[in-house]
Each structure stands twice: as structure tokens, then as C-alpha cells.
PDB file of C-alpha atoms in Angstrom:
ATOM      1  CA  MET V   1      -2.640 -11.238   3.832  1.00  0.00           C
ATOM      2  CA  ILE V   2       0.981 -12.770   5.635  1.00  0.00           C
ATOM      3  CA  ASN V   3      -0.798 -15.384   7.565  1.00  0.00           C
ATOM      4  CA  GLY V   4      -3.122 -16.604   4.347  1.00  0.00           C
ATOM      5  CA  ILE V   5      -0.196 -17.000   2.686  1.00  0.00           C
ATOM      6  CA  SER V   6       1.207 -19.165   4.646  1.00  0.00           C
ATOM      7  CA  ASN V   7      -1.630 -20.828   5.547  1.00  0.00           C
ATOM      8  CA  GLN V   8      -1.914 -21.060   1.064  1.00  0.00           C
ATOM      9  CA  ILE V   9       1.084 -22.450   1.001  1.00  0.00           C
ATOM     10  CA  ALA V  10       0.955 -25.262   3.957  1.00  0.00           C
ATOM     11  CA  ILE V  11      -1.945 -26.375   0.613  1.00  0.00           C
ATOM     12  CA  ALA V  12      -0.690 -26.345  -1.317  1.00  0.00           C
ATOM     13  CA  LYS V  13       3.114 -28.615   1.081  1.00  0.00           C
ATOM     14  CA  THR V  14       0.109 -30.948   0.973  1.00  0.00           C
ATOM     15  CA  ALA V  15      -0.439 -30.849  -1.902  1.00  0.00           C
ATOM     16  CA  ALA V  16       2.354 -31.859  -3.514  1.00  0.00           C
ATOM     17  CA  SER V  17       1.756 -35.749  -1.500  1.00  0.00           C
ATOM     18  CA  THR V  18      -1.606 -36.230  -3.259  1.00  0.00           C
ATOM     19  CA  SER V  19      -3.087 -38.356  -5.570  1.00  0.00           C
ATOM     20  CA  THR V  20      -4.073 -36.162  -8.952  1.00  0.00           C
ATOM     21  CA  GLY V  21      -8.220 -36.062  -8.576  1.00  0.00           C
ATOM     22  CA  GLN V  22      -7.513 -34.613  -4.283  1.00  0.00           C
ATOM     23  CA  THR V  23      -5.217 -31.938  -6.167  1.00  0.00           C
ATOM     24  CA  THR V  24      -7.070 -30.872  -8.734  1.00  0.00           C
ATOM     25  CA  GLN V  25      -9.997 -30.151  -5.449  1.00  0.00           C
ATOM     26  CA  GLN V  26      -7.305 -28.660  -3.186  1.00  0.00           C
ATOM     27  CA  PHE V  27      -6.199 -26.436  -5.658  1.00  0.00           C
ATOM     28  CA  SER V  28      -9.872 -25.288  -7.826  1.00  0.00           C
ATOM     29  CA  THR V  29     -10.308 -24.610  -3.482  1.00  0.00           C
ATOM     30  CA  PHE V  30      -7.577 -22.533  -2.826  1.00  0.00           C
ATOM     31  CA  LEU V  31      -8.358 -20.471  -5.573  1.00  0.00           C
ATOM     32  CA  LYS V  32     -11.777 -19.965  -4.767  1.00  0.00           C
ATOM     33  CA  ASP V  33     -10.469 -18.682  -0.819  1.00  0.00           C
ATOM     34  CA  SER V  34      -7.972 -17.081  -3.254  1.00  0.00           C
ATOM     35  CA  ILE V  35     -11.124 -14.631  -4.998  1.00  0.00           C
ATOM     36  CA  ASN V  36     -12.547 -14.434  -1.720  1.00  0.00           C
ATOM     37  CA  GLU V  37     -10.216 -13.070   0.646  1.00  0.00           C
ATOM     38  CA  LEU V  38      -9.156 -10.719  -2.082  1.00  0.00           C
ATOM     39  CA  ASN V  39     -13.268  -9.071  -2.736  1.00  0.00           C
ATOM     40  CA  ASN V  40     -13.268  -9.402   1.115  1.00  0.00           C
ATOM     41  CA  THR V  41     -10.475  -6.584   0.634  1.00  0.00           C
ATOM     42  CA  GLN V  42     -12.271  -4.535  -1.500  1.00  0.00           C
ATOM     43  CA  ARG V  43     -15.293  -4.784   0.421  1.00  0.00           C
ATOM     44  CA  ALA V  44     -13.694  -3.274   3.020  1.00  0.00           C
ATOM     45  CA  SER V  45     -12.137  -0.971   1.453  1.00  0.00           C
ATOM     46  CA  ASP V  46     -15.032   0.189   0.108  1.00  0.00           C
ATOM     47  CA  ILE V  47     -16.770  -0.190   3.171  1.00  0.00           C
ATOM     48  CA  ALA V  48     -14.065   2.201   4.865  1.00  0.00           C
ATOM     49  CA  THR V  49     -13.635   4.473   2.854  1.00  0.00           C
ATOM     50  CA  GLU V  50     -17.468   5.285   2.425  1.00  0.00           C
ATOM     51  CA  LYS V  51     -17.546   6.209   6.146  1.00  0.00           C
ATOM     52  CA  LEU V  52     -15.290   8.715   5.487  1.00  0.00           C
ATOM     53  CA  ALA V  53     -16.851   9.964   2.169  1.00  0.00           C
ATOM     54  CA  LYS V  54     -20.026  10.230   5.108  1.00  0.00           C
ATOM     55  CA  GLY V  55     -18.109  11.845   7.912  1.00  0.00           C
ATOM     56  CA  GLU V  56     -18.925   9.463  10.410  1.00  0.00           C
ATOM     57  CA  ASN V  57     -16.622   8.502  12.750  1.00  0.00           C
ATOM     58  CA  VAL V  58     -13.063   6.603  10.774  1.00  0.00           C
ATOM     59  CA  GLU V  59      -9.548   7.559  11.182  1.00  0.00           C
ATOM     60  CA  LEU V  60      -8.101   8.300   7.728  1.00  0.00           C
ATOM     61  CA  GLN V  61      -4.796   5.559   8.420  1.00  0.00           C
ATOM     62  CA  ASP V  62      -7.178   3.268   8.551  1.00  0.00           C
ATOM     63  CA  VAL V  63      -9.183   4.605   5.522  1.00  0.00           C
ATOM     64  CA  MET V  64      -5.448   4.653   3.819  1.00  0.00           C
ATOM     65  CA  ILE V  65      -4.097   1.623   4.737  1.00  0.00           C
ATOM     66  CA  THR V  66      -7.652  -0.664   3.559  1.00  0.00           C
ATOM     67  CA  ALA V  67      -7.189   1.358   0.498  1.00  0.00           C
ATOM     68  CA  GLN V  68      -3.900   0.240   0.353  1.00  0.00           C
ATOM     69  CA  LYS V  69      -3.973  -3.580   1.248  1.00  0.00           C
ATOM     70  CA  ALA V  70      -6.708  -3.486  -1.348  1.00  0.00           C
ATOM     71  CA  SER V  71      -4.931  -1.822  -3.816  1.00  0.00           C
ATOM     72  CA  ILE V  72      -2.347  -4.366  -3.379  1.00  0.00           C
ATOM     73  CA  THR V  73      -3.596  -7.219  -3.138  1.00  0.00           C
ATOM     74  CA  MET V  74      -5.825  -6.675  -6.786  1.00  0.00           C
ATOM     75  CA  GLN V  75      -2.548  -5.876  -8.379  1.00  0.00           C
ATOM     76  CA  THR V  76      -1.034  -9.428  -6.867  1.00  0.00           C
ATOM     77  CA  ALA V  77      -3.437 -11.364  -8.084  1.00  0.00           C
ATOM     78  CA  LEU V  78      -3.051  -9.744 -11.847  1.00  0.00           C
ATOM     79  CA  GLU V  79      -0.175 -10.683 -11.757  1.00  0.00           C
ATOM     80  CA  ILE V  80      -0.126 -13.448 -10.560  1.00  0.00           C
ATOM     81  CA  ARG V  81      -2.730 -14.202 -13.622  1.00  0.00           C
ATOM     82  CA  ASN V  82      -0.953 -12.891 -15.845  1.00  0.00           C
ATOM     83  CA  LYS V  83       1.991 -15.088 -14.874  1.00  0.00           C
ATOM     84  CA  ALA V  84      -0.284 -18.469 -15.532  1.00  0.00           C
ATOM     85  CA  VAL V  85      -1.801 -17.526 -18.594  1.00  0.00           C
ATOM     86  CA  GLU V  86       1.793 -16.468 -20.057  1.00  0.00           C
ATOM     87  CA  ALA V  87       2.439 -20.715 -18.877  1.00  0.00           C
ATOM     88  CA  TYR V  88      -0.555 -21.798 -20.567  1.00  0.00           C
ATOM     89  CA  GLN V  89       0.543 -19.698 -23.597  1.00  0.00           C
ATOM     90  CA  GLU V  90       4.039 -21.279 -23.958  1.00  0.00           C
ATOM     91  CA  MET V  91       2.316 -24.286 -23.049  1.00  0.00           C
ATOM     92  CA  MET V  92       0.141 -24.002 -26.030  1.00  0.00           C
ATOM     93  CA  ARG V  93       3.133 -23.399 -27.916  1.00  0.00           C
ATOM     94  CA  MET V  94       5.055 -26.618 -27.635  1.00  0.00           C
ATOM     95  CA  GLN V  95       5.415 -28.694 -30.430  1.00  0.00           C
ATOM     96  CA  MET V  96       4.228 -32.192 -29.891  1.00  0.00           C
TER      97      MET V  96
END
């Protein structure tokens, strides 16, 4: 997760030095990759929980760690979304 964030920060720094068209493309790629990463963590949590429920050989602590990672990732995504919506609403309230 931290490596993914570091990579995304590097992409953001690169985006700051490129043209608007390229920045838009990089932002959309960044957003798509972030959503895919969120989906993958949710799937991993679901799979681990399902294995535990079926009685397969899986450690409880691994299931709990995976579930907690998925929860934190989802909370972070929701907070980022909330901030983006808030910023958009603030821009729409601006007088021209």
C-alpha cells in the first residue's frame, strides 16, 4: 500500500511538469489505478473471509489484517472523494 502511494506521488510530481493534455491523461490513469487497487484489496478481504468461513486452512490474523487493510483503503477513498466533492462545490459557489 505504501509503495503504491509512493508511486502515485511520483506520478503526481511528473504530472506537475507536463502539459495539460498529458496531465489529464495521467490523472485519469492514476484514478483508474487507484480504484483498481481499492477493488483488489476488497476482493482479497472477501476471499480470505470466505476461506475462513468454509473452514479452509487460513490463519485468523491474516484474515483480520486483510479485512483491516480493505477497511482503511475504503475509508481513505471515501475521504478523498468527499474532499473532491467539497472542492468542486466550493468552486461552483465562487463569483465570476
